[in-house]
Amino acid sequence: MKNSFSLKAGALLTTAFGIILVSGSTGSLTFAQDALPEGFKKSELAPEPSADMIEAGKRVYFTKCVWCHGVDGAGDGPGADRLWPRPRNFNQGTFKIRHTASGELPLFDAKKPIPGQNDLFETVTHGLPGSAMPSWEGILTEEQRLQVLSFVTTQLVKDRKFTDKQSEAQTVLQLEGLKPIAASEDSLKRGSELIVEKKCVECHGAEGRGDGNAFNLKDDWGFSIQPADWHKCWNFRGSRQDPYNVKNIFRTFSTGVNGTPMPSFADNSTVEERWHIANFVNSLCEREADGKPLSIDPLTDKPKINFVVSSGVVEGEIPADPEHELWKNRARRYVAMGGQITHKPRNFVNRIDDIWVKSLYNDKHIVFMFQWDDRTKSVAEGKLPWAPTQVNVDVKEQDPKTGEEGSIASHQNNYTVYNDAIAMETAVKWKELPAPIKPRYLFGSNEQYPVDIVKWEADGSLRAFKGTGWDKDFEERDTYEENIKILHSEWKNGRWTVIVQRPLGNKKDQDYDEDTFFEMGQYIPTVFFAWDGHNGDAGRKMAVSAFYYTFLEPPTPREAYIYPVAIAFGVVLLEGWVLTRRSNKRKGKTL
Amino acid sequence: MKAIMSVGALIGVVGLLLLVGMILDIVPSNTVRLVEGYMPVQMLLELALFVAGFAGLSYMMTAMGMTFPRFWQGILFWAFILLYLKFRVYPPIPFSVRAMYGTVSLVAVFMWVSANEEDWKKFKQPIMNILDAQTGMNKLLRYAYLIVLPILIGGFSYNAMVPKSEEPIELRTVHPAPPASTKVHGKTYTLQTSQNPYRVNPEGKYDQEYTNANIVEQGMGRLMKPNANPWDKDAQGYLKYVREGGEIFFQNCHFCHGDNLNGRGLHAFAFNPIPANFTDPGTIAQLQETFIFWRVSKGGIGLPNEGFPWASVMPPWEQHLTVDEIWKVILFEYWHTGYYPRTWD
């Protein structure tokens, strides 16, 4: 750890020397000006926080932070080993989200909690989405947040000193003074060229889903790390609870992310170029069909969830091509996924945190289109460690001590590869379940009220299982498999698109006691599962959603056209009656 | 008087602008934050401020010779309350509850406008004017109403009848009645008599008073007492067990229940309903420690039939934790939220 840091510092020094030598030889006198990247300005180091602040901050730290960041701030608290990305190790003074130039300490001033001038304060205030670091606003007061940062920056940052003018300098990105360039078509086009020119795509992938040739990237501490998926801007660490704001992307691109392979592009791109890139990256983030940003739930900082997956009716054949008009025009639903951490083997770090679902139906079939981002296409190489049907597998979960072999963090990107997969679970005989019709979470109520699971795997298989209860193994269901069909499956630039067709269900061809029957206008409880084969996901080690409802949109009934007209006519009559009464009364009075 | 009223008017205008901003999505709805736990009081206070502001506004307008008709005051105030409930409060209040509040405030507005004969006359005057239609303007308005009202009502009923896919409403029992006893890891625990073996004083005796003196302080941040740090190297007894409980919590529970025990963990956004918020005074603060022991050990699947619809992914933690670990986690949860477990007497 130490070594990598000093190496880095050495490299920095050498570069600095190089610059001095070069500028010396050309005889330039405006060295300081030249060395500054465009858009940056030198600034003074902040004064040391008071001893009172530091002491008070210790109390905050040991109540709230120690559990993940550890007693010495080395990012090794009790929670650390089951988190990915891991909690920050403060000791080296390496912080990701900053306004300062690459390699420099972030801005922190215990007396100035001003947005844009206090990076660490903003990190604590807004949290780091996509990681376990929550937003502490509303939990800790402003004062408490400044106190705890005073403690962290003076006591837990050990290798560097925030106030040491000899070793530290601050070159600050003047973000407020730089006017963003409008995201015009030209700007986006220039941005799309620049991300290739600047080699962004090498790590972030051709479509920016973080699927470039960067699979084995490591951070300064040797822990695996993955490039950002530009399509999920709400997971950007530096999104500051304002994910569609292009300034955040501009800042990260200008300053780089310390401690990770993401460099600063300030030296080799102009401010204008950076705006074009930021505009383009921002334009890739998922949006509504009309181009508006998705509405973000302020409680979770993720897109708002609607739990009804509605299926649209189609006359005739349902297309197998995802580019078909019918699919393109179909509304999609955001389905949030969490790790399955209730049954062994538990999945604390699910890599798939959302999927997009669309659905269409005709008189015979219902078809689901699943799309989700997965940085790696995984087709099983090794034998599964446990049967895909098995639950409560007796695996030794690692002794959660930081630094030990076999911890989740040291395992990342190092698993035997299994199949990527997606599955949907629907309740069987849901009509007979008492209201609200939901089986006992998660895997069916019992033998009488089972669930029906249809699972697609990246090796091209489509299988059906039956779930009969919480701690029960799934049962294979060969009888249903001949009824279901893969219409399309493709992994392209970090995104899977899978289209699966299944029967609506009727008593003649299907088994009412084992298969889900889909009915128009009814709410059918549905759960989604997802597996990332490169994450060691197999069997119950997977990502799960909550209960959603599949809803087959019924056509508008005739009554909806008749009754309103009748009602409106009734209102006209009522109006006539009131007016007549009033005028009679008045006449009576005046007479 | 005038000064007070103009301050009131200012508050009214600023408040209205904020609300309009929130409705049009210009001002983020969390500009003025609703603080968890204080939300109902805060809402009442805000509404009171608005009422004061409107009173001031109305006074000022009258003083400036622009009297606002009582009729429109009533209607607009009611509309204001409905908009406030819909756009100000987050997480959103379900429609059924808003409809209830709306009815109550409609009654209140009626009581206000009909407080005495004169007020009532003032209130219904505009309606009568339109009905009588003695001026050209009123005649025009009357025809407009004649046409617009049926269209509007027809439109509403069409809207109500067109098939929609709204999530079915789901109610559930939050704290179902516990059983008399529960069997965990082969041992039976009677809920009424069992005690947390780690809630002890330095002499090793069960002691609520001693441990309650060492929990975190209530108030923003809920920080630990300055001389009761579980991470102190010399921490013994209760505080040491708290730390051990915290270690288990941050290896197993925080994924859902959150770093601050507020039900907003890393995976919480994917679940519905969201995981229990222990900082809410309605959860562990209301319950006995043994109740928590039963719920943690048996999880969502162990809920009794009355606990329908069992919408819980809480695993039976007895499958992952020992009895000692469960007691320690419970100890930590009370310590970290600064609540006392309820006792049986």
mmCIF file of N, CA, C and O in Angstrom, chain A residues 422-469:
data_model
loop_
_atom_site.group_PDB
_atom_site.id
_atom_site.type_symbol
_atom_site.label_atom_id
_atom_site.label_comp_id
_atom_site.label_asym_id
_atom_site.label_seq_id
_atom_site.Cartn_x
_atom_site.Cartn_y
_atom_site.Cartn_z
ATOM 1 N N ILE A 422 -31.388 -14.677 -16.388
ATOM 2 C CA ILE A 422 -32.504 -13.842 -15.935
ATOM 3 C C ILE A 422 -33.686 -14.782 -15.712
ATOM 4 O O ILE A 422 -33.821 -15.782 -16.406
ATOM 5 N N ALA A 423 -34.505 -14.470 -14.723
ATOM 6 C CA ALA A 423 -35.667 -15.324 -14.476
ATOM 7 C C ALA A 423 -36.826 -14.482 -13.997
ATOM 8 O O ALA A 423 -36.629 -13.395 -13.453
ATOM 9 N N MET A 424 -38.023 -14.985 -14.259
ATOM 10 C CA MET A 424 -39.197 -14.342 -13.673
ATOM 11 C C MET A 424 -39.981 -15.389 -12.915
ATOM 12 O O MET A 424 -40.104 -16.531 -13.339
ATOM 13 N N GLU A 425 -40.461 -14.965 -11.777
ATOM 14 C CA GLU A 425 -41.230 -15.875 -10.939
ATOM 15 C C GLU A 425 -42.643 -15.328 -10.846
ATOM 16 O O GLU A 425 -42.828 -14.152 -10.537
ATOM 17 N N THR A 426 -43.626 -16.152 -11.155
ATOM 18 C CA THR A 426 -45.016 -15.699 -11.048
ATOM 19 C C THR A 426 -45.782 -16.675 -10.169
ATOM 20 O O THR A 426 -45.450 -17.852 -10.102
ATOM 21 N N ALA A 427 -46.814 -16.153 -9.511
ATOM 22 C CA ALA A 427 -47.587 -17.003 -8.616
ATOM 23 C C ALA A 427 -48.505 -17.905 -9.402
ATOM 24 O O ALA A 427 -49.094 -17.507 -10.406
ATOM 25 N N VAL A 428 -48.624 -19.140 -8.976
ATOM 26 C CA VAL A 428 -49.571 -20.082 -9.566
ATOM 27 C C VAL A 428 -50.857 -19.975 -8.758
ATOM 28 O O VAL A 428 -50.818 -19.733 -7.551
ATOM 29 N N LYS A 429 -51.994 -20.119 -9.427
ATOM 30 C CA LYS A 429 -53.302 -20.031 -8.744
ATOM 31 C C LYS A 429 -53.406 -18.749 -7.935
ATOM 32 O O LYS A 429 -53.950 -18.748 -6.834
ATOM 33 N N TRP A 430 -52.861 -17.649 -8.474
ATOM 34 C CA TRP A 430 -52.848 -16.392 -7.730
ATOM 35 C C TRP A 430 -54.243 -15.913 -7.394
ATOM 36 O O TRP A 430 -54.456 -15.197 -6.435
ATOM 37 N N LYS A 431 -55.217 -16.359 -8.199
ATOM 38 C CA LYS A 431 -56.593 -15.926 -7.955
ATOM 39 C C LYS A 431 -57.134 -16.448 -6.639
ATOM 40 O O LYS A 431 -58.027 -15.853 -6.045
ATOM 41 N N GLU A 432 -56.577 -17.566 -6.206
ATOM 42 C CA GLU A 432 -57.093 -18.170 -4.979
ATOM 43 C C GLU A 432 -56.379 -17.650 -3.741
ATOM 44 O O GLU A 432 -56.787 -17.952 -2.619
ATOM 45 N N LEU A 433 -55.308 -16.916 -3.942
ATOM 46 C CA LEU A 433 -54.602 -16.358 -2.788
ATOM 47 C C LEU A 433 -55.448 -15.238 -2.190
ATOM 48 O O LEU A 433 -56.065 -14.477 -2.916
ATOM 49 N N PRO A 434 -55.485 -15.156 -0.849
ATOM 50 C CA PRO A 434 -56.257 -14.060 -0.248
ATOM 51 C C PRO A 434 -55.651 -12.714 -0.610
ATOM 52 O O PRO A 434 -54.454 -12.608 -0.880
ATOM 53 N N ALA A 435 -56.479 -11.650 -0.608
ATOM 54 C CA ALA A 435 -56.020 -10.316 -0.989
ATOM 55 C C ALA A 435 -55.004 -9.797 0.009
ATOM 56 O O ALA A 435 -55.145 -10.064 1.190
ATOM 57 N N PRO A 436 -54.007 -9.027 -0.378
ATOM 58 C CA PRO A 436 -53.588 -8.810 -1.750
ATOM 59 C C PRO A 436 -52.870 -10.045 -2.260
ATOM 60 O O PRO A 436 -52.003 -10.560 -1.589
ATOM 61 N N ILE A 437 -53.264 -10.486 -3.418
ATOM 62 C CA ILE A 437 -52.797 -11.760 -3.932
ATOM 63 C C ILE A 437 -51.293 -11.821 -4.085
ATOM 64 O O ILE A 437 -50.750 -11.501 -5.115
ATOM 65 N N LYS A 438 -50.641 -12.239 -3.035
ATOM 66 C CA LYS A 438 -49.195 -12.421 -3.123
ATOM 67 C C LYS A 438 -48.841 -13.682 -2.358
ATOM 68 O O LYS A 438 -49.330 -13.886 -1.256
ATOM 69 N N PRO A 439 -47.978 -14.496 -2.942
ATOM 70 C CA PRO A 439 -47.530 -15.652 -2.169
ATOM 71 C C PRO A 439 -46.589 -15.181 -1.072
ATOM 72 O O PRO A 439 -46.165 -14.036 -1.053
ATOM 73 N N ARG A 440 -46.299 -16.060 -0.160
ATOM 74 C CA ARG A 440 -45.307 -15.710 0.849
ATOM 75 C C ARG A 440 -44.009 -15.473 0.133
ATOM 76 O O ARG A 440 -43.520 -16.286 -0.613
ATOM 77 N N TYR A 441 -43.458 -14.311 0.361
ATOM 78 C CA TYR A 441 -42.166 -14.018 -0.210
ATOM 79 C C TYR A 441 -41.217 -15.126 0.215
ATOM 80 O O TYR A 441 -41.327 -15.575 1.302
ATOM 81 N N LEU A 442 -40.272 -15.603 -0.476
ATOM 82 C CA LEU A 442 -39.809 -15.199 -1.749
ATOM 83 C C LEU A 442 -40.019 -16.293 -2.778
ATOM 84 O O LEU A 442 -40.097 -16.026 -3.964
ATOM 85 N N PHE A 443 -40.126 -17.511 -2.308
ATOM 86 C CA PHE A 443 -40.100 -18.615 -3.269
ATOM 87 C C PHE A 443 -41.346 -19.487 -3.177
ATOM 88 O O PHE A 443 -41.284 -20.695 -3.225
ATOM 89 N N GLY A 444 -42.499 -18.857 -3.047
ATOM 90 C CA GLY A 444 -43.735 -19.623 -3.009
ATOM 91 C C GLY A 444 -44.181 -19.916 -1.596
ATOM 92 O O GLY A 444 -43.377 -19.910 -0.670
ATOM 93 N N SER A 445 -45.509 -20.138 -1.430
ATOM 94 C CA SER A 445 -46.031 -20.354 -0.083
ATOM 95 C C SER A 445 -45.791 -21.789 0.371
ATOM 96 O O SER A 445 -45.166 -22.038 1.385
ATOM 97 N N ASN A 446 -46.332 -22.731 -0.395
ATOM 98 C CA ASN A 446 -46.238 -24.141 0.002
ATOM 99 C C ASN A 446 -46.587 -24.999 -1.213
ATOM 100 O O ASN A 446 -46.734 -24.490 -2.314
ATOM 101 N N GLU A 447 -46.763 -26.297 -0.994
ATOM 102 C CA GLU A 447 -47.100 -27.209 -2.087
ATOM 103 C C GLU A 447 -48.397 -26.791 -2.775
ATOM 104 O O GLU A 447 -48.551 -26.919 -3.974
ATOM 105 N N GLN A 448 -49.311 -26.256 -1.994
ATOM 106 C CA GLN A 448 -50.614 -25.904 -2.550
ATOM 107 C C GLN A 448 -50.540 -24.637 -3.403
ATOM 108 O O GLN A 448 -51.191 -24.530 -4.425
ATOM 109 N N TYR A 449 -49.747 -23.658 -2.932
ATOM 110 C CA TYR A 449 -49.615 -22.393 -3.664
ATOM 111 C C TYR A 449 -48.167 -22.175 -4.092
ATOM 112 O O TYR A 449 -47.455 -21.378 -3.475
ATOM 113 N N PRO A 450 -47.744 -22.874 -5.103
ATOM 114 C CA PRO A 450 -46.345 -22.737 -5.529
ATOM 115 C C PRO A 450 -46.158 -21.516 -6.433
ATOM 116 O O PRO A 450 -47.108 -20.799 -6.732
ATOM 117 N N VAL A 451 -44.906 -21.276 -6.800
ATOM 118 C CA VAL A 451 -44.621 -20.274 -7.818
ATOM 119 C C VAL A 451 -43.991 -20.965 -9.012
ATOM 120 O O VAL A 451 -43.443 -22.053 -8.901
ATOM 121 N N ASP A 452 -44.084 -20.264 -10.129
ATOM 122 C CA ASP A 452 -43.665 -20.802 -11.403
ATOM 123 C C ASP A 452 -42.477 -19.937 -11.833
ATOM 124 O O ASP A 452 -42.584 -18.721 -11.874
ATOM 125 N N ILE A 453 -41.333 -20.567 -12.052
ATOM 126 C CA ILE A 453 -40.124 -19.803 -12.362
ATOM 127 C C ILE A 453 -39.645 -20.163 -13.762
ATOM 128 O O ILE A 453 -39.468 -21.345 -14.062
ATOM 129 N N VAL A 454 -39.479 -19.150 -14.596
ATOM 130 C CA VAL A 454 -38.961 -19.388 -15.942
ATOM 131 C C VAL A 454 -37.594 -18.718 -16.013
ATOM 132 O O VAL A 454 -37.477 -17.517 -15.773
ATOM 133 N N LYS A 455 -36.560 -19.499 -16.313
ATOM 134 C CA LYS A 455 -35.195 -18.976 -16.239
ATOM 135 C C LYS A 455 -34.469 -19.169 -17.561
ATOM 136 O O LYS A 455 -34.383 -20.280 -18.088
ATOM 137 N N TRP A 456 -33.943 -18.070 -18.063
ATOM 138 C CA TRP A 456 -33.100 -18.106 -19.253
ATOM 139 C C TRP A 456 -31.638 -18.027 -18.816
ATOM 140 O O TRP A 456 -31.307 -17.272 -17.904
ATOM 141 N N GLU A 457 -30.781 -18.817 -19.471
ATOM 142 C CA GLU A 457 -29.357 -18.730 -19.141
ATOM 143 C C GLU A 457 -28.545 -18.468 -20.405
ATOM 144 O O GLU A 457 -28.959 -18.803 -21.504
ATOM 145 N N ALA A 458 -27.354 -17.889 -20.197
ATOM 146 C CA ALA A 458 -26.546 -17.436 -21.328
ATOM 147 C C ALA A 458 -26.055 -18.578 -22.207
ATOM 148 O O ALA A 458 -25.603 -18.353 -23.321
ATOM 149 N N ASP A 459 -26.138 -19.821 -21.733
ATOM 150 C CA ASP A 459 -25.742 -20.935 -22.595
ATOM 151 C C ASP A 459 -26.870 -21.306 -23.561
ATOM 152 O O ASP A 459 -26.778 -22.292 -24.284
ATOM 153 N N GLY A 460 -27.945 -20.511 -23.527
ATOM 154 C CA GLY A 460 -29.027 -20.722 -24.487
ATOM 155 C C GLY A 460 -30.145 -21.591 -23.958
ATOM 156 O O GLY A 460 -31.034 -21.980 -24.708
ATOM 157 N N SER A 461 -30.126 -21.902 -22.699
ATOM 158 C CA SER A 461 -31.191 -22.753 -22.168
ATOM 159 C C SER A 461 -32.327 -21.906 -21.613
ATOM 160 O O SER A 461 -32.136 -20.764 -21.216
ATOM 161 N N LEU A 462 -33.509 -22.482 -21.641
ATOM 162 C CA LEU A 462 -34.677 -21.840 -21.051
ATOM 163 C C LEU A 462 -35.379 -22.932 -20.262
ATOM 164 O O LEU A 462 -35.834 -23.923 -20.823
ATOM 165 N N ARG A 463 -35.418 -22.752 -18.955
ATOM 166 C CA ARG A 463 -35.952 -23.838 -18.138
ATOM 167 C C ARG A 463 -37.021 -23.336 -17.195
ATOM 168 O O ARG A 463 -37.118 -22.143 -16.901
ATOM 169 N N ALA A 464 -37.830 -24.267 -16.740
ATOM 170 C CA ALA A 464 -38.909 -23.908 -15.813
ATOM 171 C C ALA A 464 -38.727 -24.673 -14.507
ATOM 172 O O ALA A 464 -38.331 -25.841 -14.509
ATOM 173 N N PHE A 465 -38.980 -23.961 -13.429
ATOM 174 C CA PHE A 465 -38.877 -24.581 -12.108
ATOM 175 C C PHE A 465 -40.144 -24.303 -11.327
ATOM 176 O O PHE A 465 -40.929 -23.419 -11.667
ATOM 177 N N LYS A 466 -40.282 -25.043 -10.261
ATOM 178 C CA LYS A 466 -41.401 -24.800 -9.347
ATOM 179 C C LYS A 466 -40.819 -24.512 -7.973
ATOM 180 O O LYS A 466 -39.929 -25.240 -7.514
ATOM 181 N N GLY A 467 -41.298 -23.457 -7.343
ATOM 182 C CA GLY A 467 -40.858 -23.135 -5.985
ATOM 183 C C GLY A 467 -41.999 -23.379 -5.028
ATOM 184 O O GLY A 467 -43.124 -22.933 -5.253
ATOM 185 N N THR A 468 -41.720 -24.093 -3.957
ATOM 186 C CA THR A 468 -42.817 -24.468 -3.058
ATOM 187 C C THR A 468 -42.617 -23.960 -1.640
ATOM 188 O O THR A 468 -43.293 -24.401 -0.736
ATOM 189 N N GLY A 469 -41.681 -23.056 -1.452
ATOM 190 C CA GLY A 469 -41.548 -22.547 -0.082
ATOM 191 C C GLY A 469 -40.192 -21.960 0.188
ATOM 192 O O GLY A 469 -39.257 -22.092 -0.593
#
